Tab-separated table of C-alpha atoms in Angstrom:
chain	number	residue	atom	x	y	z
A	1	UNK	CA	8.042	-33.275	5.914
A	2	UNK	CA	9.666	-32.054	2.550
A	3	UNK	CA	6.161	-30.635	1.483
A	4	UNK	CA	5.757	-29.046	4.850
A	5	UNK	CA	9.415	-27.397	4.004
A	6	UNK	CA	8.270	-26.141	0.671
A	7	UNK	CA	5.469	-24.514	1.748
A	8	UNK	CA	6.971	-22.440	4.452
A	9	UNK	CA	9.216	-21.506	1.502
A	10	UNK	CA	6.337	-20.863	-0.701
A	11	UNK	CA	5.217	-18.578	2.076
A	12	UNK	CA	7.603	-16.823	2.895
A	13	UNK	CA	8.518	-15.693	-0.424
A	14	UNK	CA	4.976	-14.260	-0.408
A	15	UNK	CA	5.558	-12.618	2.671
A	16	UNK	CA	8.645	-11.038	1.231
A	17	UNK	CA	6.617	-9.987	-2.130
A	18	UNK	CA	3.755	-8.531	-0.523
A	19	UNK	CA	6.242	-6.587	1.824
A	20	UNK	CA	7.671	-4.853	-1.892
A	21	UNK	CA	4.152	-4.807	-2.878
A	22	UNK	CA	3.600	-2.942	0.348
A	23	UNK	CA	6.601	-0.790	-0.573
A	24	UNK	CA	5.602	0.088	-4.020
A	25	UNK	CA	2.366	0.599	-2.741
A	26	UNK	CA	4.246	3.723	-0.388
A	27	UNK	CA	6.349	5.105	-3.020
A	28	UNK	CA	2.875	4.987	-4.750
A	29	UNK	CA	1.096	7.134	-2.346
A	30	UNK	CA	3.730	9.379	-1.042
A	31	UNK	CA	3.722	10.790	-4.739
A	32	UNK	CA	-0.139	11.180	-4.755
A	33	UNK	CA	-0.056	12.807	-1.043
A	34	UNK	CA	2.897	14.788	-2.463
A	35	UNK	CA	4.695	14.556	0.652
A	36	UNK	CA	8.635	15.775	0.773
A	37	UNK	CA	10.618	14.137	-1.489
A	38	UNK	CA	13.880	14.818	-0.113
A	39	UNK	CA	12.531	13.359	3.253
A	40	UNK	CA	15.051	10.457	3.784
A	41	UNK	CA	12.373	7.795	4.115
A	42	UNK	CA	10.821	8.932	1.120
A	43	UNK	CA	14.786	8.885	-0.617
A	44	UNK	CA	14.843	5.287	0.517
A	45	UNK	CA	11.955	4.268	-0.221
A	46	UNK	CA	12.326	5.108	-4.241
A	47	UNK	CA	15.779	4.051	-3.707
A	48	UNK	CA	14.555	0.149	-2.558
A	49	UNK	CA	12.150	-0.038	-5.210
A	50	UNK	CA	13.134	2.148	-8.508
A	51	UNK	CA	14.956	-1.133	-9.864
A	52	UNK	CA	11.728	-2.513	-10.250
A	53	UNK	CA	10.505	0.873	-11.310
A	54	UNK	CA	13.114	2.289	-13.722
A	55	UNK	CA	11.692	-0.443	-16.682
A	56	UNK	CA	8.330	0.693	-16.998
A	57	UNK	CA	8.964	4.570	-16.460
A	58	UNK	CA	10.704	3.990	-20.085
A	59	UNK	CA	7.099	2.770	-21.963
A	60	UNK	CA	4.883	4.388	-18.890
A	61	UNK	CA	6.764	8.297	-18.737
A	62	UNK	CA	6.942	10.737	-16.274
A	63	UNK	CA	4.298	10.480	-12.936
A	64	UNK	CA	1.224	11.854	-14.840
A	65	UNK	CA	-0.036	14.238	-12.509
A	66	UNK	CA	0.339	13.290	-8.857
A	67	UNK	CA	-0.402	9.573	-9.802
A	68	UNK	CA	2.917	6.914	-10.687
A	69	UNK	CA	1.621	4.888	-13.031
A	70	UNK	CA	5.109	3.126	-13.431
A	71	UNK	CA	5.207	1.777	-10.184
A	72	UNK	CA	1.598	0.742	-9.978
A	73	UNK	CA	2.352	-1.447	-13.488
A	74	UNK	CA	5.518	-2.676	-11.320
A	75	UNK	CA	3.446	-3.147	-8.034
A	76	UNK	CA	1.071	-4.992	-10.490
A	77	UNK	CA	3.578	-7.819	-12.692
A	78	UNK	CA	5.095	-8.444	-9.695
A	79	UNK	CA	2.512	-10.027	-8.332
A	80	UNK	CA	1.422	-11.093	-11.038
A	81	UNK	CA	4.074	-13.177	-11.235
A	82	UNK	CA	4.274	-13.875	-8.692
A	83	UNK	CA	0.960	-15.685	-8.011
A	84	UNK	CA	1.811	-17.651	-11.203
A	85	UNK	CA	4.765	-18.793	-9.823
A	86	UNK	CA	3.995	-19.599	-6.268
A	87	UNK	CA	0.555	-22.042	-7.493
A	88	UNK	CA	2.718	-23.761	-9.992
A	89	UNK	CA	5.461	-24.588	-7.662
A	90	UNK	CA	3.257	-25.642	-4.913
A	91	UNK	CA	1.577	-27.404	-8.191
A	92	UNK	CA	-2.246	-25.721	-8.671
A	93	UNK	CA	-0.632	-25.717	-12.300
A	94	UNK	CA	-1.258	-22.317	-14.480
A	95	UNK	CA	-4.315	-19.937	-12.789
A	96	UNK	CA	-6.659	-18.739	-15.107
A	97	UNK	CA	-4.685	-15.539	-16.406
A	98	UNK	CA	-8.104	-13.062	-15.635
A	99	UNK	CA	-8.072	-14.253	-11.876
A	100	UNK	CA	-4.283	-13.653	-11.451
A	101	UNK	CA	-4.915	-9.809	-12.268
A	102	UNK	CA	-8.410	-9.781	-10.530
A	103	UNK	CA	-5.767	-11.567	-7.628
A	104	UNK	CA	-3.226	-8.456	-8.138
A	105	UNK	CA	-5.664	-5.191	-8.415
A	106	UNK	CA	-7.118	-7.071	-4.665
A	107	UNK	CA	-3.162	-6.917	-3.597
A	108	UNK	CA	-2.754	-3.503	-4.388
A	109	UNK	CA	-5.545	-2.457	-2.937
A	110	UNK	CA	-4.812	-4.178	-0.027
A	111	UNK	CA	-1.415	-3.197	0.478
A	112	UNK	CA	-3.082	0.657	-0.089
A	113	UNK	CA	-5.409	-0.026	2.327
A	114	UNK	CA	-2.854	-0.893	4.845
A	115	UNK	CA	-0.313	1.960	4.648
A	116	UNK	CA	-3.739	4.716	5.332
A	117	UNK	CA	-4.758	2.135	8.690
A	118	UNK	CA	-1.110	1.562	9.824
A	119	UNK	CA	-0.365	5.357	9.280
A	120	UNK	CA	-4.203	6.226	10.928
A	121	UNK	CA	-2.784	4.547	13.969
A	122	UNK	CA	0.825	6.216	13.600
A	123	UNK	CA	-0.853	9.161	13.092
A	124	UNK	CA	-3.496	9.220	16.523
A	125	UNK	CA	-0.496	7.346	18.971
A	126	UNK	CA	2.072	10.994	17.498
A	127	UNK	CA	-1.103	13.204	17.779
A	128	UNK	CA	-1.255	11.834	21.610
A	129	UNK	CA	2.223	11.733	22.589
A	130	UNK	CA	4.310	14.814	20.508
A	131	UNK	CA	1.786	16.104	18.851
A	132	UNK	CA	4.229	18.489	17.047
A	133	UNK	CA	6.035	16.091	16.146
A	134	UNK	CA	9.735	17.196	14.067
A	135	UNK	CA	11.300	13.099	13.234
A	136	UNK	CA	11.142	12.847	8.779
A	137	UNK	CA	8.937	10.174	9.641
A	138	UNK	CA	5.859	11.477	11.935
A	139	UNK	CA	6.122	14.476	8.754
A	140	UNK	CA	5.809	11.682	6.341
A	141	UNK	CA	3.127	10.034	7.878
A	142	UNK	CA	1.069	13.525	8.547
A	143	UNK	CA	1.663	14.470	4.755
A	144	UNK	CA	0.633	10.383	3.678
A	145	UNK	CA	-2.707	10.986	5.459
A	146	UNK	CA	-3.378	14.542	5.093
A	147	UNK	CA	-5.801	14.204	1.807
A	148	UNK	CA	-7.492	11.686	3.170
A	149	UNK	CA	-8.218	13.118	6.390
A	150	UNK	CA	-8.541	17.127	5.351
A	151	UNK	CA	-11.564	16.570	3.884
A	152	UNK	CA	-13.449	14.670	6.519
A	153	UNK	CA	-12.574	17.392	9.039
A	154	UNK	CA	-14.585	18.944	6.806
A	155	UNK	CA	-17.288	16.898	7.490
A	156	UNK	CA	-16.837	16.175	10.667
A	157	UNK	CA	-15.237	19.079	12.779
A	158	UNK	CA	-13.401	18.230	16.157
A	159	UNK	CA	-15.561	18.095	18.913
A	160	UNK	CA	-13.104	20.425	21.585
A	161	UNK	CA	-10.074	17.576	21.898
A	162	UNK	CA	-11.515	14.553	20.524
A	163	UNK	CA	-11.438	14.456	16.584
A	164	UNK	CA	-13.781	11.705	15.588
A	165	UNK	CA	-12.284	11.598	11.971
A	166	UNK	CA	-9.728	9.119	11.835
A	167	UNK	CA	-12.631	6.804	13.453
A	168	UNK	CA	-14.514	7.619	9.807
A	169	UNK	CA	-11.542	6.887	8.254
A	170	UNK	CA	-11.285	3.547	9.887
A	171	UNK	CA	-14.225	2.294	9.266
A	172	UNK	CA	-14.278	3.321	5.738
A	173	UNK	CA	-11.386	1.419	5.776
A	174	UNK	CA	-13.131	-2.011	7.014
A	175	UNK	CA	-15.645	-1.233	4.435
A	176	UNK	CA	-13.170	-0.855	1.719
A	177	UNK	CA	-11.316	-4.064	2.501
A	178	UNK	CA	-14.108	-6.488	3.241
A	179	UNK	CA	-16.609	-5.063	0.048
A	180	UNK	CA	-13.768	-4.439	-2.618
A	181	UNK	CA	-10.678	-6.556	-2.172
A	182	UNK	CA	-12.795	-9.248	-0.300
A	183	UNK	CA	-14.993	-9.578	-3.875
A	184	UNK	CA	-11.891	-8.819	-5.744
A	185	UNK	CA	-10.434	-11.810	-3.874
A	186	UNK	CA	-13.442	-13.912	-3.998
A	187	UNK	CA	-13.772	-13.290	-7.771
A	188	UNK	CA	-10.067	-14.137	-8.905
A	189	UNK	CA	-10.652	-18.013	-6.838
A	190	UNK	CA	-7.306	-17.423	-5.631
A	191	UNK	CA	-6.390	-17.684	-2.124
A	192	UNK	CA	-6.906	-15.006	-0.024
A	193	UNK	CA	-3.262	-15.715	1.580
A	194	UNK	CA	-1.671	-14.982	-2.091
A	195	UNK	CA	-3.124	-11.928	-2.246
A	196	UNK	CA	-1.836	-10.514	0.718
A	197	UNK	CA	-5.059	-10.721	3.159
């Protein structure tokens, strides 16, 4: 019974860390897509993640071009430390540091792909029910997915009222998730549950 409670506790901690990692990668993607910084949702994401990102901004400096390296570094370190701590507490001992590093990169990639996956679903639903929505959340989703949708729309123009580019985006996300994230997770030798799969 005690071991079941312990594993449930570790699972809960891992889930909470993955949710926070999701917020960190959302912050990274909002910056990369040049989404409206003053949007209330953007402001909330920055406020929640700033305590963890601030120390990394000290030695990585300000955002370079569109890529916020401090946020990436914060996400990487948090995930790496969580993998080590969870495996130690679970009684697996100290994992190889190379495996931890690869697993952390896989977790960051997995979080980014999940954000795009869910954002695309929201974008499709909005295009059906509220194509001209002005809600801050709707605007943010559109700004987030536009950098990946614009190049696809150039290659795959809409067929009348039907836009096939989201389908291509979903297929690309699935392939990247299966090949890249899956390969990294296997190479890390760490459970997919720890990575966030």
